[in-house]
mmCIF file of C-alpha atoms (C1' of nucleotides) in Angstrom:
data_model
loop_
_atom_site.group_PDB
_atom_site.id
_atom_site.type_symbol
_atom_site.label_atom_id
_atom_site.label_comp_id
_atom_site.label_asym_id
_atom_site.label_seq_id
_atom_site.Cartn_x
_atom_site.Cartn_y
_atom_site.Cartn_z
ATOM 1 C CA MET A 1 -18.348 -12.976 13.050
ATOM 2 C CA SER A 2 -17.516 -9.939 15.133
ATOM 3 C CA PRO A 3 -19.952 -8.672 17.773
ATOM 4 C CA MET A 4 -20.834 -5.539 15.824
ATOM 5 C CA GLY A 5 -23.735 -3.178 15.799
ATOM 6 C CA HIS A 6 -23.221 -2.350 19.462
ATOM 7 C CA CYS A 7 -22.025 1.203 19.045
ATOM 8 C CA ASP A 8 -24.498 4.050 18.927
ATOM 9 C CA ILE A 9 -23.956 6.227 15.881
ATOM 10 C CA ASN A 10 -24.914 9.516 17.532
ATOM 11 C CA THR A 11 -22.838 8.979 20.639
ATOM 12 C CA THR A 12 -19.833 7.905 18.610
ATOM 13 C CA LEU A 13 -19.901 10.986 16.409
ATOM 14 C CA GLU A 14 -20.523 13.295 19.352
ATOM 15 C CA ARG A 15 -17.636 11.943 21.379
ATOM 16 C CA ALA A 16 -15.294 12.488 18.443
ATOM 17 C CA GLY A 17 -16.555 16.069 18.142
ATOM 18 C CA LEU A 18 -17.965 15.471 14.664
ATOM 19 C CA SER A 19 -21.227 17.005 13.528
ATOM 20 C CA LYS A 20 -23.945 14.592 12.422
ATOM 21 C CA THR A 21 -24.168 14.743 8.640
ATOM 22 C CA SER A 22 -26.025 12.181 6.553
ATOM 23 C CA GLN A 23 -22.816 11.064 4.881
ATOM 24 C CA ARG A 24 -20.976 10.481 8.149
ATOM 25 C CA VAL A 25 -23.944 8.554 9.514
ATOM 26 C CA ALA A 26 -24.052 6.416 6.392
ATOM 27 C CA VAL A 27 -20.330 5.580 6.456
ATOM 28 C CA LEU A 28 -20.358 4.870 10.169
ATOM 29 C CA THR A 29 -23.426 2.672 9.843
ATOM 30 C CA ALA A 30 -21.765 0.676 7.086
ATOM 31 C CA LEU A 31 -18.687 0.144 9.253
ATOM 32 C CA VAL A 32 -20.667 -0.762 12.347
ATOM 33 C CA HIS A 33 -22.630 -3.408 10.484
ATOM 34 C CA ALA A 34 -19.729 -4.782 8.459
ATOM 35 C CA GLU A 35 -18.913 -8.429 9.013
ATOM 36 C CA SER A 36 -15.263 -7.792 8.150
ATOM 37 C CA PRO A 37 -13.064 -4.750 7.494
ATOM 38 C CA LEU A 38 -14.140 -2.707 4.473
ATOM 39 C CA SER A 39 -12.113 -0.919 1.841
ATOM 40 C CA ALA A 40 -12.992 2.635 0.812
ATOM 41 C CA ARG A 41 -14.373 1.214 -2.411
ATOM 42 C CA GLU A 42 -16.635 -1.220 -0.594
ATOM 43 C CA ILE A 43 -17.853 1.507 1.726
ATOM 44 C CA LEU A 44 -18.666 3.725 -1.235
ATOM 45 C CA GLN A 45 -20.624 0.899 -2.844
ATOM 46 C CA ARG A 46 -22.641 0.129 0.266
ATOM 47 C CA VAL A 47 -23.377 3.770 0.922
ATOM 48 C CA SER A 48 -24.131 4.886 -2.630
ATOM 49 C CA GLY A 49 -27.604 3.367 -2.431
ATOM 50 C CA LYS A 50 -28.673 5.592 0.454
ATOM 51 C CA GLY A 51 -28.364 9.221 -0.598
ATOM 52 C CA ARG A 52 -25.787 11.034 -2.712
ATOM 53 C CA ILE A 53 -22.185 10.648 -1.612
ATOM 54 C CA ASN A 54 -18.847 11.115 -3.283
ATOM 55 C CA LYS A 55 -15.670 9.071 -3.250
ATOM 56 C CA VAL A 56 -13.705 12.031 -1.939
ATOM 57 C CA THR A 57 -16.161 12.516 0.899
ATOM 58 C CA VAL A 58 -15.726 8.901 1.926
ATOM 59 C CA TYR A 59 -11.974 9.340 2.128
ATOM 60 C CA ARG A 60 -12.320 12.541 4.119
ATOM 61 C CA ILE A 61 -14.812 10.977 6.491
ATOM 62 C CA LEU A 62 -12.543 7.990 6.994
ATOM 63 C CA ALA A 63 -9.642 10.333 7.738
ATOM 64 C CA SER A 64 -11.675 12.200 10.347
ATOM 65 C CA PHE A 65 -12.895 8.932 11.886
ATOM 66 C CA LYS A 66 -9.339 7.733 12.145
ATOM 67 C CA ALA A 67 -8.301 11.039 13.656
ATOM 68 C CA GLY A 68 -11.024 10.582 16.265
ATOM 69 C CA SER A 69 -9.967 6.975 16.925
ATOM 70 C CA ILE A 70 -13.371 5.746 15.805
ATOM 71 C CA ILE A 71 -11.836 3.373 13.310
ATOM 72 C CA ARG A 72 -8.589 1.549 12.607
ATOM 73 C CA GLU A 73 -6.900 1.313 9.210
ATOM 74 C CA ILE A 74 -5.344 -1.932 8.006
ATOM 75 C CA ALA A 75 -2.691 -1.736 5.287
ATOM 76 C CA THR A 76 -2.169 -4.413 2.662
ATOM 77 C CA ASP A 77 0.296 -4.998 -0.105
ATOM 78 C CA HIS A 78 -1.474 -3.804 -3.277
ATOM 79 C CA GLY A 79 -2.190 -0.378 -1.827
ATOM 80 C CA GLU A 80 -5.841 -0.940 -0.966
ATOM 81 C CA ASN A 81 -6.426 -0.294 2.720
ATOM 82 C CA PHE A 82 -9.250 -1.536 4.927
ATOM 83 C CA PHE A 83 -11.142 0.029 7.797
ATOM 84 C CA GLU A 84 -12.850 -1.401 10.854
ATOM 85 C CA MET A 85 -14.474 -0.075 14.030
ATOM 86 C CA ALA A 86 -12.094 0.638 16.880
ATOM 87 C CA CYS A 87 -14.707 0.613 19.643
ATOM 88 C CA ARG A 88 -14.401 -1.442 22.819
ATOM 89 C CA HIS A 89 -16.590 -4.168 21.293
ATOM 90 C CA ASN A 90 -13.907 -4.771 18.706
ATOM 91 C CA PRO A 91 -10.501 -4.994 20.381
ATOM 92 C CA THR A 92 -7.373 -5.128 18.255
ATOM 93 C CA HIS A 93 -6.727 -8.492 16.651
ATOM 94 C CA PRO A 94 -4.677 -10.001 13.814
ATOM 95 C CA HIS A 95 -5.962 -10.006 10.240
ATOM 96 C CA PHE A 96 -5.671 -12.387 7.361
ATOM 97 C CA TYR A 97 -5.237 -11.064 3.839
ATOM 98 C CA CYS A 98 -5.809 -13.274 0.821
ATOM 99 C CA ARG A 99 -3.266 -12.318 -1.823
ATOM 100 C CA ALA A 100 -5.444 -13.823 -4.552
ATOM 101 C CA CYS A 101 -8.925 -12.375 -4.026
ATOM 102 C CA ARG A 102 -7.603 -9.513 -1.910
ATOM 103 C CA SER A 103 -10.090 -9.888 0.853
ATOM 104 C CA LEU A 104 -9.323 -9.165 4.484
ATOM 105 C CA SER A 105 -10.749 -11.102 7.405
ATOM 106 C CA CYS A 106 -10.363 -10.956 11.153
ATOM 107 C CA LEU A 107 -8.522 -13.586 13.150
ATOM 108 C CA PRO A 108 -9.143 -14.382 16.815
ATOM 109 C CA SER A 109 -7.061 -12.187 19.057
ATOM 110 C CA ALA A 110 -3.748 -13.662 20.054
ATOM 111 C CA GLY A 111 -4.083 -11.685 23.268
ATOM 112 C CA HIS A 112 -0.530 -10.406 22.984
ATOM 113 C CA GLN A 113 -1.277 -7.454 20.811
ATOM 114 C CA ASP A 114 -2.317 -4.826 23.352
ATOM 115 C CA ARG A 115 0.231 -6.012 25.878
ATOM 116 C CA TRP A 116 2.932 -5.563 23.276
ATOM 117 C CA LEU A 117 1.732 -2.117 22.458
ATOM 118 C CA GLN A 118 2.076 -1.174 26.121
ATOM 119 C CA GLU A 119 5.545 -2.712 26.409
ATOM 120 C CA TYR A 120 6.924 -1.153 23.257
ATOM 121 C CA ARG A 121 5.312 2.142 24.170
ATOM 122 C CA ALA A 122 7.201 2.135 27.437
ATOM 123 C CA ALA A 123 10.458 1.617 25.566
ATOM 124 C CA ASP A 124 9.785 4.250 22.938
ATOM 125 C CA GLU A 125 6.761 6.426 23.516
ATOM 126 C CA SER A 126 6.437 7.304 19.838
ATOM 127 C CA ILE A 127 4.743 4.007 19.026
ATOM 128 C CA GLU A 128 1.010 4.418 18.555
ATOM 129 C CA THR A 129 -0.354 1.255 16.960
ATOM 130 C CA VAL A 130 0.543 -2.404 16.357
ATOM 131 C CA ALA A 131 -0.664 -4.452 13.444
ATOM 132 C CA ILE A 132 -0.350 -8.210 13.029
ATOM 133 C CA ASN A 133 -1.107 -9.343 9.510
ATOM 134 C CA PHE A 134 -1.077 -12.827 8.074
ATOM 135 C CA THR A 135 -0.946 -13.378 4.335
ATOM 136 C CA GLY A 136 -1.748 -16.366 2.195
ATOM 137 C CA LEU A 137 -4.627 -17.879 0.288
ATOM 138 C CA CYS A 138 -8.136 -18.086 1.673
ATOM 139 C CA ARG A 139 -9.904 -21.420 1.514
ATOM 140 C CA ARG A 140 -11.872 -20.515 -1.583
ATOM 141 C CA CYS A 141 -8.836 -19.387 -3.569
ATOM 142 C CA ARG A 142 -6.826 -22.371 -2.463
ATOM 143 C CA ASN A 143 -9.479 -24.698 -3.823
ATOM 144 C CA GLU A 144 -9.711 -22.696 -7.011
ATOM 145 C CA ILE A 145 -5.983 -23.091 -7.554
ATOM 146 C CA ALA A 146 -6.117 -26.780 -6.770
ATOM 147 C CA ARG A 147 -8.766 -27.087 -9.466
ATOM 148 C CA ASP A 148 -6.897 -24.980 -12.061
ATOM 149 C CA PRO A 149 -3.205 -24.581 -11.202
ATOM 150 C CA ALA A 150 -2.600 -22.760 -14.474
ATOM 151 C CA GLY A 151 -5.301 -20.216 -13.755
ATOM 152 C CA PRO A 152 -4.876 -16.540 -12.985
ATOM 153 C CA LEU A 153 -3.835 -17.272 -9.392
ATOM 154 C CA GLN A 154 -0.155 -18.194 -9.264
ATOM 155 C CA GLY A 155 2.048 -19.486 -6.471
ATOM 156 C CA PRO A 156 3.144 -17.590 -3.309
ATOM 157 C CA SER A 157 4.652 -14.900 -5.500
ATOM 158 C CA GLY A 158 3.078 -13.856 -8.705
ATOM 159 C CA GLY A 159 1.775 -10.611 -10.119
ATOM 160 C CA LYS A 160 -0.146 -8.056 -8.131
ATOM 161 C CA ARG A 161 -3.321 -7.208 -9.977
ATOM 162 C CA SER A 162 -5.525 -10.276 -10.308
ATOM 163 C CA SER A 163 -8.122 -8.810 -12.663
ATOM 164 C CA PRO A 164 -6.963 -7.908 -16.190
ATOM 165 C CA MET B 1 22.094 -2.193 12.406
ATOM 166 C CA SER B 2 21.358 -5.512 10.742
ATOM 167 C CA PRO B 3 24.210 -7.945 10.068
ATOM 168 C CA MET B 4 24.022 -7.517 6.322
ATOM 169 C CA GLY B 5 26.403 -8.013 3.490
ATOM 170 C CA HIS B 6 26.766 -11.696 4.339
ATOM 171 C CA CYS B 7 24.957 -13.110 1.342
ATOM 172 C CA ASP B 8 26.822 -13.856 -1.844
ATOM 173 C CA ILE B 9 25.158 -12.257 -4.839
ATOM 174 C CA ASN B 10 26.000 -14.996 -7.327
ATOM 175 C CA THR B 11 24.942 -17.838 -5.089
ATOM 176 C CA THR B 12 21.709 -16.117 -4.167
ATOM 177 C CA LEU B 13 20.719 -15.542 -7.774
ATOM 178 C CA GLU B 14 21.719 -19.028 -8.798
ATOM 179 C CA ARG B 15 19.743 -20.700 -6.059
ATOM 180 C CA ALA B 16 16.643 -18.791 -7.113
ATOM 181 C CA GLY B 17 17.203 -19.883 -10.695
ATOM 182 C CA LEU B 18 17.694 -16.312 -11.906
ATOM 183 C CA SER B 19 20.224 -15.389 -14.563
ATOM 184 C CA LYS B 20 22.898 -12.907 -13.560
ATOM 185 C CA THR B 21 22.082 -9.628 -15.247
ATOM 186 C CA SER B 22 23.699 -6.332 -14.306
ATOM 187 C CA GLN B 23 20.369 -4.928 -13.141
ATOM 188 C CA ARG B 24 19.598 -7.853 -10.868
ATOM 189 C CA VAL B 25 23.076 -7.689 -9.399
ATOM 190 C CA ALA B 26 22.684 -3.960 -8.775
ATOM 191 C CA VAL B 27 19.300 -4.299 -7.062
ATOM 192 C CA LEU B 28 20.421 -7.246 -4.969
ATOM 193 C CA THR B 29 23.593 -5.434 -3.949
ATOM 194 C CA ALA B 30 21.585 -2.420 -2.860
ATOM 195 C CA LEU B 31 19.323 -4.613 -0.739
ATOM 196 C CA VAL B 32 22.181 -6.578 0.778
ATOM 197 C CA HIS B 33 23.959 -3.426 1.857
ATOM 198 C CA ALA B 34 20.864 -1.539 3.004
ATOM 199 C CA GLU B 35 20.800 -0.533 6.655
ATOM 200 C CA SER B 36 17.004 -0.721 6.662
ATOM 201 C CA PRO B 37 14.263 -1.867 4.273
ATOM 202 C CA LEU B 38 14.157 0.056 1.008
ATOM 203 C CA SER B 39 11.245 1.204 -1.111
ATOM 204 C CA ALA B 40 11.260 0.659 -4.866
ATOM 205 C CA ARG B 41 11.895 4.375 -5.259
ATOM 206 C CA GLU B 42 14.913 4.279 -2.966
ATOM 207 C CA ILE B 43 16.281 1.234 -4.755
ATOM 208 C CA LEU B 44 15.911 2.969 -8.097
ATOM 209 C CA GLN B 45 17.777 6.005 -6.752
ATOM 210 C CA ARG B 46 20.658 3.965 -5.349
ATOM 211 C CA VAL B 47 20.973 1.894 -8.487
ATOM 212 C CA SER B 48 20.559 4.639 -11.063
ATOM 213 C CA GLY B 49 24.133 5.773 -10.535
ATOM 214 C CA LYS B 50 25.592 2.418 -11.607
ATOM 215 C CA GLY B 51 24.442 1.683 -15.151
ATOM 216 C CA ARG B 52 21.132 2.208 -16.934
ATOM 217 C CA ILE B 53 18.043 0.828 -15.220
ATOM 218 C CA ASN B 54 14.368 1.500 -15.435
ATOM 219 C CA LYS B 55 11.637 1.795 -12.804
ATOM 220 C CA VAL B 56 9.697 -1.041 -14.409
ATOM 221 C CA THR B 57 12.731 -3.281 -14.325
ATOM 222 C CA VAL B 58 13.149 -2.631 -10.623
ATOM 223 C CA TYR B 59 9.570 -3.668 -9.965
ATOM 224 C CA ARG B 60 9.945 -6.768 -12.096
ATOM 225 C CA ILE B 61 13.187 -7.714 -10.400
ATOM 226 C CA LEU B 62 11.643 -7.226 -6.986
ATOM 227 C CA ALA B 63 8.711 -9.436 -8.007
ATOM 228 C CA SER B 64 11.075 -12.186 -9.125
ATOM 229 C CA PHE B 65 13.147 -11.859 -5.943
ATOM 230 C CA LYS B 66 10.017 -12.168 -3.878
ATOM 231 C CA ALA B 67 8.918 -15.157 -5.925
ATOM 232 C CA GLY B 68 12.284 -16.758 -5.186
ATOM 233 C CA SER B 69 12.008 -15.934 -1.477
ATOM 234 C CA ILE B 70 15.141 -13.804 -1.703
ATOM 235 C CA ILE B 71 13.380 -10.807 -0.220
ATOM 236 C CA ARG B 72 10.378 -9.947 1.944
ATOM 237 C CA GLU B 73 7.899 -7.155 1.208
ATOM 238 C CA ILE B 74 6.606 -4.894 3.970
ATOM 239 C CA ALA B 75 3.331 -3.040 3.363
ATOM 240 C CA THR B 76 2.562 0.362 4.802
ATOM 241 C CA ASP B 77 -0.425 2.677 4.834
ATOM 242 C CA HIS B 78 0.266 5.206 2.068
ATOM 243 C CA GLY B 79 0.770 2.520 -0.532
ATOM 244 C CA GLU B 80 4.555 2.632 -0.626
ATOM 245 C CA ASN B 81 5.996 -0.799 0.138
ATOM 246 C CA PHE B 82 9.445 -1.716 1.395
ATOM 247 C CA PHE B 83 11.770 -4.599 0.690
ATOM 248 C CA GLU B 84 14.431 -6.371 2.726
ATOM 249 C CA MET B 85 16.619 -9.447 2.423
ATOM 250 C CA ALA B 86 15.013 -12.681 3.551
ATOM 251 C CA CYS B 87 18.238 -14.650 3.986
ATOM 252 C CA ARG B 88 19.075 -16.570 7.142
ATOM 253 C CA HIS B 89 21.194 -13.653 8.383
ATOM 254 C CA ASN B 90 18.046 -11.563 8.575
ATOM 255 C CA PRO B 91 15.280 -13.521 10.293
ATOM 256 C CA THR B 92 11.750 -12.130 10.357
ATOM 257 C CA HIS B 93 11.226 -9.307 12.835
ATOM 258 C CA PRO B 94 8.758 -6.494 13.538
ATOM 259 C CA HIS B 95 9.061 -3.138 11.806
ATOM 260 C CA PHE B 96 8.421 0.427 12.818
ATOM 261 C CA TYR B 97 6.876 2.842 10.357
ATOM 262 C CA CYS B 98 6.990 6.588 10.943
ATOM 263 C CA ARG B 99 3.734 8.077 9.701
ATOM 264 C CA ALA B 100 5.346 11.507 9.369
ATOM 265 C CA CYS B 101 8.547 10.951 7.381
ATOM 266 C CA ARG B 102 7.365 7.582 6.069
ATOM 267 C CA SER B 103 10.525 5.733 6.866
ATOM 268 C CA LEU B 104 10.624 2.106 7.875
ATOM 269 C CA SER B 105 13.051 0.642 10.402
ATOM 270 C CA CYS B 106 13.654 -2.781 11.878
ATOM 271 C CA LEU B 107 12.844 -3.671 15.460
ATOM 272 C CA PRO B 108 14.520 -6.432 17.468
ATOM 273 C CA SER B 109 12.767 -9.733 16.974
ATOM 274 C CA ALA B 110 10.122 -10.522 19.538
ATOM 275 C CA GLY B 111 10.865 -14.178 18.919
ATOM 276 C CA HIS B 112 7.197 -14.997 18.600
ATOM 277 C CA GLN B 113 6.897 -14.325 14.949
ATOM 278 C CA ASP B 114 8.136 -17.558 13.413
ATOM 279 C CA ARG B 115 6.549 -19.642 16.114
ATOM 280 C CA TRP B 116 3.215 -18.011 15.329
ATOM 281 C CA LEU B 117 3.632 -18.681 11.678
ATOM 282 C CA GLN B 118 4.095 -22.369 12.446
ATOM 283 C CA GLU B 119 1.114 -22.495 14.789
ATOM 284 C CA TYR B 120 -1.266 -20.683 12.472
ATOM 285 C CA ARG B 121 -0.013 -22.693 9.539
ATOM 286 C CA ALA B 122 -0.938 -25.868 11.362
ATOM 287 C CA ALA B 123 -4.448 -24.526 11.899
ATOM 288 C CA ASP B 124 -4.935 -23.293 8.357
ATOM 289 C CA GLU B 125 -2.251 -24.229 5.873
ATOM 290 C CA SER B 126 -3.079 -21.341 3.592
ATOM 291 C CA ILE B 127 -1.141 -18.873 5.735
ATOM 292 C CA GLU B 128 2.230 -18.027 4.214
ATOM 293 C CA THR B 129 3.637 -14.988 6.015
ATOM 294 C CA VAL B 130 3.211 -12.971 9.208
ATOM 295 C CA ALA B 131 3.933 -9.299 9.548
ATOM 296 C CA ILE B 132 4.147 -7.311 12.759
ATOM 297 C CA ASN B 133 4.136 -3.585 12.166
ATOM 298 C CA PHE B 134 4.307 -0.771 14.661
ATOM 299 C CA THR B 135 3.303 2.752 13.685
ATOM 300 C CA GLY B 136 4.006 6.108 15.249
ATOM 301 C CA LEU B 137 6.501 8.924 15.075
ATOM 302 C CA CYS B 138 10.220 8.373 14.881
ATOM 303 C CA ARG B 139 12.440 10.287 17.293
ATOM 304 C CA ARG B 140 13.344 12.927 14.745
ATOM 305 C CA CYS B 141 9.752 13.673 13.748
ATOM 306 C CA ARG B 142 8.621 13.701 17.362
ATOM 307 C CA ASN B 143 11.185 16.369 18.169
ATOM 308 C CA GLU B 144 10.244 18.315 15.073
ATOM 309 C CA ILE B 145 6.616 18.375 16.156
ATOM 310 C CA ALA B 146 7.550 19.383 19.695
ATOM 311 C CA ARG B 147 9.431 22.304 18.198
ATOM 312 C CA ASP B 148 6.678 23.335 15.785
ATOM 313 C CA PRO B 149 3.312 21.801 16.704
ATOM 314 C CA ALA B 150 1.574 23.774 13.941
ATOM 315 C CA GLY B 151 3.949 22.453 11.321
ATOM 316 C CA PRO B 152 3.154 20.060 8.497
ATOM 317 C CA LEU B 153 3.219 17.044 10.843
ATOM 318 C CA GLN B 154 -0.087 16.759 12.672
ATOM 319 C CA GLY B 155 -1.244 14.528 15.507
ATOM 320 C CA PRO B 156 -1.799 10.730 15.445
ATOM 321 C CA SER B 157 -4.251 11.191 12.621
ATOM 322 C CA GLY B 158 -3.847 13.751 9.913
ATOM 323 C CA GLY B 159 -3.657 13.605 6.161
ATOM 324 C CA LYS B 160 -1.636 11.137 4.227
ATOM 325 C CA ARG B 161 0.691 12.897 1.862
ATOM 326 C CA SER B 162 3.146 15.046 3.767
ATOM 327 C CA SER B 163 4.608 16.832 0.757
ATOM 328 C CA PRO B 164 2.461 19.381 -1.128
ATOM 329 C "C1'" DA C 1 34.507 -17.879 -30.436
ATOM 330 C "C1'" DC C 2 29.745 -17.543 -32.822
ATOM 331 C "C1'" DG C 3 24.971 -17.545 -33.563
ATOM 332 C "C1'" DA C 4 20.285 -18.412 -32.049
ATOM 333 C "C1'" DC C 5 16.687 -18.062 -28.947
ATOM 334 C "C1'" DA C 6 14.355 -17.569 -24.587
ATOM 335 C "C1'" DG C 7 14.252 -14.483 -21.271
ATOM 336 C "C1'" DA C 8 15.219 -9.649 -19.546
ATOM 337 C "C1'" DT C 9 14.987 -4.750 -20.235
ATOM 338 C "C1'" DG C 10 13.314 0.001 -21.664
ATOM 339 C "C1'" DC C 11 9.780 2.955 -23.008
ATOM 340 C "C1'" DA C 12 5.272 4.854 -23.071
ATOM 341 C "C1'" DA C 13 1.042 4.642 -21.726
ATOM 342 C "C1'" DC C 14 -2.056 2.962 -18.444
ATOM 343 C "C1'" DT C 15 -4.663 1.493 -13.947
ATOM 344 C "C1'" DC C 16 -6.125 2.378 -9.494
ATOM 345 C "C1'" DG C 17 -6.184 4.117 -4.756
ATOM 346 C "C1'" DT C 18 -5.828 8.336 -2.749
ATOM 347 C "C1'" DT C 19 -5.335 13.501 -2.447
ATOM 348 C "C1'" DT C 20 -5.995 18.558 -3.530
ATOM 349 C "C1'" DG C 21 -8.248 23.039 -5.000
ATOM 350 C "C1'" DC C 22 -12.115 25.356 -5.352
ATOM 351 C "C1'" DA C 23 -16.878 26.603 -5.517
ATOM 352 C "C1'" DA C 24 -21.456 25.361 -3.992
ATOM 353 C "C1'" DA C 25 -24.320 23.450 -0.152
ATOM 354 C "C1'" DC C 26 -25.010 23.000 4.604
ATOM 355 C "C1'" DA C 27 -25.085 23.238 9.966
ATOM 356 C "C1'" DG C 28 -25.057 25.871 14.066
ATOM 357 C "C1'" DT C 29 -25.469 30.272 16.005
ATOM 358 C "C1'" DA C 30 -26.710 35.044 16.726
ATOM 359 C "C1'" DT D 1 -33.377 35.228 8.787
ATOM 360 C "C1'" DA D 2 -28.736 36.483 7.917
ATOM 361 C "C1'" DC D 3 -23.851 35.057 9.075
ATOM 362 C "C1'" DT D 4 -19.905 32.201 9.288
ATOM 363 C "C1'" DG D 5 -17.237 28.232 9.519
ATOM 364 C "C1'" DT D 6 -17.621 23.379 8.114
ATOM 365 C "C1'" DT D 7 -18.660 19.835 4.899
ATOM 366 C "C1'" DT D 8 -19.525 18.160 0.361
ATOM 367 C "C1'" DG D 9 -19.108 17.395 -4.801
ATOM 368 C "C1'" DC D 10 -16.594 17.724 -8.943
ATOM 369 C "C1'" DA D 11 -12.661 17.719 -11.753
ATOM 370 C "C1'" DA D 12 -8.186 17.301 -11.959
ATOM 371 C "C1'" DA D 13 -3.969 15.760 -10.136
ATOM 372 C "C1'" DC D 14 -0.607 12.587 -7.839
ATOM 373 C "C1'" DG D 15 2.181 8.574 -7.089
ATOM 374 C "C1'" DA D 16 2.895 3.610 -6.695
ATOM 375 C "C1'" DG D 17 2.648 -0.076 -9.347
ATOM 376 C "C1'" DT D 18 1.420 -2.529 -13.979
ATOM 377 C "C1'" DT D 19 1.067 -3.879 -18.994
ATOM 378 C "C1'" DG D 20 2.104 -4.290 -24.098
ATOM 379 C "C1'" DC D 21 5.373 -4.353 -27.194
ATOM 380 C "C1'" DA D 22 9.742 -3.683 -29.461
ATOM 381 C "C1'" DT D 23 14.594 -4.183 -28.532
ATOM 382 C "C1'" DC D 24 18.464 -6.041 -26.293
ATOM 383 C "C1'" DT D 25 21.378 -9.518 -23.780
ATOM 384 C "C1'" DG D 26 22.648 -13.859 -21.210
ATOM 385 C "C1'" DT D 27 23.233 -18.481 -21.912
ATOM 386 C "C1'" DC D 28 23.711 -22.550 -24.263
ATOM 387 C "C1'" DG D 29 24.763 -25.466 -28.203
ATOM 388 C "C1'" DT D 30 27.825 -25.763 -31.969
#
DNA sequence: ACGACAGATGCAACTCGTTTGCAAACAGTA
DNA sequence: TACTGTTTGCAAACGAGTTGCATCTGTCGT
């Protein structure tokens, strides 16, 4: 989907002033190769195979990456946040969040987003980021509901946790 | 700031098919009179004075209000979500979230928001809501940092929880 | 007004994402 | 190689939000 895998791991870490540890390389690699934004949990899963790494370390690495503007964080209802590369190959764009399966996907850029950021920044220099988030049901969940309207996936409202 | 207080409590509850309990009236009143979106915690505080009410009840009431399209929910990094009236006196608009004091405020509507919702809906009917969220430092926190750059409020990155 | 019943509330305990404190492991440098 | 600041792992904590269940309360029919 997104033109990923372009960013060099070493260069990226260097430019952010971060030393090259195996854990940071692993997390960054996972993010660079991700087809869509990843949650901390997903990152931990993908990285656990290669070498020993801890949940806490993942969170700390993500915090340092965000501090170095290597990645962006995308908030969702439900508390679980997602992370994606913030390199020039991946300009800011809207996201779509499925309230049923709680997956996040990227939408084509509306083009306005960075322009807005500039405009609003001029008006009030404290603004640092813009996020445009769409919510609804992804195709798969919509079909699932059509098949079983009484299932665990309710209408545009419903409970928060989908799994018991 | 926002032209609130216009919505009749009874009518609003009735139209959503919700019985008129003292707790629902209290929560709805708090939201109608709020000058900016409120978190569940803030709602609980404001409502605790008037009659007995429980945290869980607040969450359940908010869920039912959202189900009835009485309110909108605004997600933030940090997991704490905010709620605001969704009546016709308060059309959808962007929000600004201060990453330091974690307050949420309303921004003037860019006008695009509802139009976008229509357009994207046409392309993929599963989309239900759009959210436009700006992040940064509010005026107060910016000044605070200027005064004490080594204080608890770091740069555009930093940790999440501000309190110990 | 009264009584019954579905729906709403309170309480306690829980889940889950995220954070903190501290000691052990590590990287970069002298 | 020894030294020193950084990074990691572990366990425990935190806070928002949720669930199960017993109790209470609107609402509706009489």
